[in-house]
mmCIF file of C-alpha atoms in Angstrom:
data_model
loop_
_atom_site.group_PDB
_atom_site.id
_atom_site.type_symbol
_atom_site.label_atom_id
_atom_site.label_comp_id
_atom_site.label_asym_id
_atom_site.label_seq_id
_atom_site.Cartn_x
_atom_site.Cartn_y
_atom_site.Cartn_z
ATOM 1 C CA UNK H 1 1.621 -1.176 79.572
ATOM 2 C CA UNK H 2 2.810 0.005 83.292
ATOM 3 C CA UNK H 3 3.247 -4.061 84.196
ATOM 4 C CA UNK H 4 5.359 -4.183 80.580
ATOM 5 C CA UNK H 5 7.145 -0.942 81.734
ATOM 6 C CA UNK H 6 8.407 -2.420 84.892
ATOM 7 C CA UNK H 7 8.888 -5.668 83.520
ATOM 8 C CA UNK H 8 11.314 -3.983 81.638
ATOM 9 C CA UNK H 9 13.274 -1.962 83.584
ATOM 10 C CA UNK H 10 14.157 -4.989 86.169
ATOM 11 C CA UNK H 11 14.929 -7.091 83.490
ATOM 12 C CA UNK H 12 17.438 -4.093 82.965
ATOM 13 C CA UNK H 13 18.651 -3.797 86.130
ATOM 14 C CA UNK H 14 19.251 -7.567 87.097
ATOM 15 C CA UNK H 15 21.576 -7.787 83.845
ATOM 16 C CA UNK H 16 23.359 -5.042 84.398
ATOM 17 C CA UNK H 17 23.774 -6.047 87.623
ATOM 18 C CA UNK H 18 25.050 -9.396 86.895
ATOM 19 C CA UNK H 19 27.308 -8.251 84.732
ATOM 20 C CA UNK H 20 28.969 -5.574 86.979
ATOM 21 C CA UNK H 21 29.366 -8.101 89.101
ATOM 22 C CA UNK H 22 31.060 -10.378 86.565
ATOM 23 C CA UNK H 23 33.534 -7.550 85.728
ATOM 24 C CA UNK H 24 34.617 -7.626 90.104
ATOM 25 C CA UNK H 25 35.336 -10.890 89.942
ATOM 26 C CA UNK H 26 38.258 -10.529 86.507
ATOM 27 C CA UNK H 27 41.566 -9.249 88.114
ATOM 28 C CA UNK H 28 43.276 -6.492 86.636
ATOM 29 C CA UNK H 29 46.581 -7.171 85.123
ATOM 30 C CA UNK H 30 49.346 -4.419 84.995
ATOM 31 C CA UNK H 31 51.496 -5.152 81.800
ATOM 32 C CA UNK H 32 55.133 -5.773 82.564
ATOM 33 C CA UNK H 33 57.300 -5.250 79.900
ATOM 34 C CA UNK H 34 60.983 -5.923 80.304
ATOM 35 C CA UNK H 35 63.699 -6.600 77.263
ATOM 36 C CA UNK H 36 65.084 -9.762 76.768
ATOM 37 C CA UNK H 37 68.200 -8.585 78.183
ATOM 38 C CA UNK H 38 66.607 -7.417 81.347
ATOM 39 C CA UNK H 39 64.811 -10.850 81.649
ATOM 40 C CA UNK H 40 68.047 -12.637 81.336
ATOM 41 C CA UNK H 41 69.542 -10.689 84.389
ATOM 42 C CA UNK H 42 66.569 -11.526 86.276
ATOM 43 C CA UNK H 43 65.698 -14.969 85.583
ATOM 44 C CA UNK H 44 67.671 -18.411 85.981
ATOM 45 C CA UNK H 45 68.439 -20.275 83.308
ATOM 46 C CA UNK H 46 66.141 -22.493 83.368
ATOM 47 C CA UNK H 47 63.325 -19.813 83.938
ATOM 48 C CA UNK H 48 64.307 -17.952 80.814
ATOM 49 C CA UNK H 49 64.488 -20.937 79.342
ATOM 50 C CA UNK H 50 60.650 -22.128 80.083
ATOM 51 C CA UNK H 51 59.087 -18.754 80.380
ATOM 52 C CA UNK H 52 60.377 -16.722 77.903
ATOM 53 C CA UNK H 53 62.235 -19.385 75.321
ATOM 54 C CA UNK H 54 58.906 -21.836 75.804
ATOM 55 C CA UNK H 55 60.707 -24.557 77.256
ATOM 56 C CA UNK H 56 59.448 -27.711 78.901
ATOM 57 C CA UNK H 57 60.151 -28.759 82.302
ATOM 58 C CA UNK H 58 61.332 -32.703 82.856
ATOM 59 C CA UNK H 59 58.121 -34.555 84.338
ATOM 60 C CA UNK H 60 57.826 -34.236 87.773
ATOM 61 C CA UNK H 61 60.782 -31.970 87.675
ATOM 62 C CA UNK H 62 60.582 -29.311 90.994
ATOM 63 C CA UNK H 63 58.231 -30.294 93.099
ATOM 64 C CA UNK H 64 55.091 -29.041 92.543
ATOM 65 C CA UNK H 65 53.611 -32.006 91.014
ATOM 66 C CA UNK H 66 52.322 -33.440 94.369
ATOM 67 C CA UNK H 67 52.006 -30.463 96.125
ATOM 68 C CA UNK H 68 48.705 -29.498 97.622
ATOM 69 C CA UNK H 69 49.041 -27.005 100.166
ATOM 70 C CA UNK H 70 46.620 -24.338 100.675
ATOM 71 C CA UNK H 71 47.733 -21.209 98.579
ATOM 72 C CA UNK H 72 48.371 -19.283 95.810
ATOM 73 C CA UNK H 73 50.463 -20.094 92.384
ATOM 74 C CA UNK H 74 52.072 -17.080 90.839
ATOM 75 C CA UNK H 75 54.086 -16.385 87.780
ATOM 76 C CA UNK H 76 58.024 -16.892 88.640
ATOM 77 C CA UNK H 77 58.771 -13.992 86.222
ATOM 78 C CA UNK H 78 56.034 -11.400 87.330
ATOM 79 C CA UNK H 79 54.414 -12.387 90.435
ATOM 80 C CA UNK H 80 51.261 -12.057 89.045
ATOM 81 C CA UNK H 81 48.522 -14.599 90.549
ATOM 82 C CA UNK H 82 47.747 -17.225 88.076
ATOM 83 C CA UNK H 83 45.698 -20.367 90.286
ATOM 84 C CA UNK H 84 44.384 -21.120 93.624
ATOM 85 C CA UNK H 85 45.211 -24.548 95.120
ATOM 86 C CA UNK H 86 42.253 -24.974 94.548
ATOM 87 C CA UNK H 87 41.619 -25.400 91.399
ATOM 88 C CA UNK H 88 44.880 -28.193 91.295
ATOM 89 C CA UNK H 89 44.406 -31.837 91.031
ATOM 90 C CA UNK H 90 46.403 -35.200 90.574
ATOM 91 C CA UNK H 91 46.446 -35.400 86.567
ATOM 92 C CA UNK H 92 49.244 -37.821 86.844
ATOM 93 C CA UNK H 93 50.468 -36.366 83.518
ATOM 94 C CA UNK H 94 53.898 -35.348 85.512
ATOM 95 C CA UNK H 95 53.462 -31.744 85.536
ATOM 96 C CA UNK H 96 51.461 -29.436 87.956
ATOM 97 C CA UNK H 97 47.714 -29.661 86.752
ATOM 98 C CA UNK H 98 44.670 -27.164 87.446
ATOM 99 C CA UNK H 99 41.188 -26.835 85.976
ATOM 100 C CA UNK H 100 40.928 -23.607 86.352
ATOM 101 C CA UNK H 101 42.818 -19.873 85.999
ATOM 102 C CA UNK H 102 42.153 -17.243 88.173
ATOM 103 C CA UNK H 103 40.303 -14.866 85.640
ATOM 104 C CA UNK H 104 42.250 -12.775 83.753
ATOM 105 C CA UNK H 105 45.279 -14.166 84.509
ATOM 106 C CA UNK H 106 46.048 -16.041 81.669
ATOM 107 C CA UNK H 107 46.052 -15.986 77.866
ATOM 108 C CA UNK H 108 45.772 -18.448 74.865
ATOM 109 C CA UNK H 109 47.781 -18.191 71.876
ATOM 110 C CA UNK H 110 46.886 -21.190 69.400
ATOM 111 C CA UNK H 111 50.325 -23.329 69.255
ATOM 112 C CA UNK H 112 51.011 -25.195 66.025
ATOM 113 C CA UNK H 113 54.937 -26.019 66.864
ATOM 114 C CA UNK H 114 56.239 -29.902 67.131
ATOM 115 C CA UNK H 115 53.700 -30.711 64.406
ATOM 116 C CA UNK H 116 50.797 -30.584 66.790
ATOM 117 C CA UNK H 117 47.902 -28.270 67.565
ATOM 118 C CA UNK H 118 46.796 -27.252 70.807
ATOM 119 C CA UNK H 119 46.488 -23.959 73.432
ATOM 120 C CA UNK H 120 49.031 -22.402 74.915
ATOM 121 C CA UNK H 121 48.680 -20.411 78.247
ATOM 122 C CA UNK H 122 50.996 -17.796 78.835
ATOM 123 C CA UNK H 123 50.756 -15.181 81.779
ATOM 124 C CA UNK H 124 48.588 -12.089 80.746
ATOM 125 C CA UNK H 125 50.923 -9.771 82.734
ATOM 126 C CA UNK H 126 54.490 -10.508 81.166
ATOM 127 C CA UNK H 127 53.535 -13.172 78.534
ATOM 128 C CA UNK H 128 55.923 -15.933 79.897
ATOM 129 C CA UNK H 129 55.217 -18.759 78.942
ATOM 130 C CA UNK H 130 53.229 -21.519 81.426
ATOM 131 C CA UNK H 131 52.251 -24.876 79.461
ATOM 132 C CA UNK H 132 49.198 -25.659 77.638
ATOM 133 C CA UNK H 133 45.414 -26.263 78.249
ATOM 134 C CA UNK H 134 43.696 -29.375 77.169
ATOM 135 C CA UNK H 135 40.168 -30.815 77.196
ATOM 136 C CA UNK H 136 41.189 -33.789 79.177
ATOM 137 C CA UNK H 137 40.441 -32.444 82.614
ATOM 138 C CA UNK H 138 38.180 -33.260 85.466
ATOM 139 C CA UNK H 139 34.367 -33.145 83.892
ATOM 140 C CA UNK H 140 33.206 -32.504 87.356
ATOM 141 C CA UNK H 141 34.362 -29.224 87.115
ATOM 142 C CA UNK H 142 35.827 -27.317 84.058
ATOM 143 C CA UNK H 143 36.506 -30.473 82.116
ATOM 144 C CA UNK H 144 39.698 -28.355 81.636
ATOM 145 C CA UNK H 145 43.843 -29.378 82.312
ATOM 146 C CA UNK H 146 46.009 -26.324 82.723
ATOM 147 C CA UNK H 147 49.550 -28.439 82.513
ATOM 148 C CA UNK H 148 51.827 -25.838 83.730
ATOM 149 C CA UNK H 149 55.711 -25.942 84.147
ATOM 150 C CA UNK H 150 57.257 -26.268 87.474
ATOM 151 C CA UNK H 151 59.756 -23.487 86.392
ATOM 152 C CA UNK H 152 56.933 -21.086 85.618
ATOM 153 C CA UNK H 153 55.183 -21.004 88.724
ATOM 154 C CA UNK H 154 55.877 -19.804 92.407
ATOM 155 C CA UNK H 155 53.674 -21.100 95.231
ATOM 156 C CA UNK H 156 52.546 -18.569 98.610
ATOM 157 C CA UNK H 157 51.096 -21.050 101.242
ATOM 158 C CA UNK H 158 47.930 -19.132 102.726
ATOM 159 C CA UNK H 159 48.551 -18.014 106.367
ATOM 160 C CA UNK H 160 45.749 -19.684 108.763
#
């Protein structure tokens, strides 16, 4: 009964470790809430058109299609962090390409416009819109495609 006992209670405290440890490792997003007006004085054109209208960039449009610097993505609207370099790869779909979020950072919203079904990902601090997610990604890792816009994103190169 003693051996059960103990058996038990480590069981106990491994989970509960685990999962504390789980809960570090989710950032904690500060809601930004702004009205459209305020987002129009803030953001280009083309930013309010992506992020907050759901736009799509042009393929390859901006830059960071081929760019693989060591760094941090953020949201161009909030500055939140979104992806780590990485977790970007050469999808050669024409748009910036990860196959993986940081956690927390993101949320899906089904997307049923243009006829189609699939996952949208928009940032979990200010809900601009980023791209979508498919299952088309590197099975290596995630097996995921985060196809982002250009527009939506911000790069910080890491300091060495």
């Amino acid at each position: 009964m003693k051996k059960l006992l103990l058996f038990l209670v480590t069981t106990i405290c491994i989970i509960s470790t685990n999962y504390s440890q789980e809960k570090k490792d989710k950032i904690m997003v500060k809601k930004v809430n702004k009205t459209e007006e305020q987002w129009k004085k803030e953001l280009t054109p083309q930013e309010y058109y992506v992020l907050r209208e759901k736009g799509t960039d042009r393929p390859s449009e901006g830059g960071l299609t081929s760019h693989f610097e060591k760094g941090t993505y953020y949201c161009a609207a909030c500055n939140a962090q979104l992806f780590e370099s990485n977790s970007k790869y050469e999808s050669h779909c024409g748009w910036p390409s990860f196959d993986d979020a940081i956690e927390g950072s993101v949320n899906f919203v089904k997307d049923t416009s243009h006829g189609m079904i699939r996952t949208e990902i928009i940032c979990a601090a200010c809900d601009g819109h980023l791209g979508h997610v498919f299952d088309d990604g590197p099975k290596e890792t995630t097996g995921q495609r985060y196809c982002v816009n250009t527009t939506s994103i911000k790069f910080v190169k890491t300091e060495n």
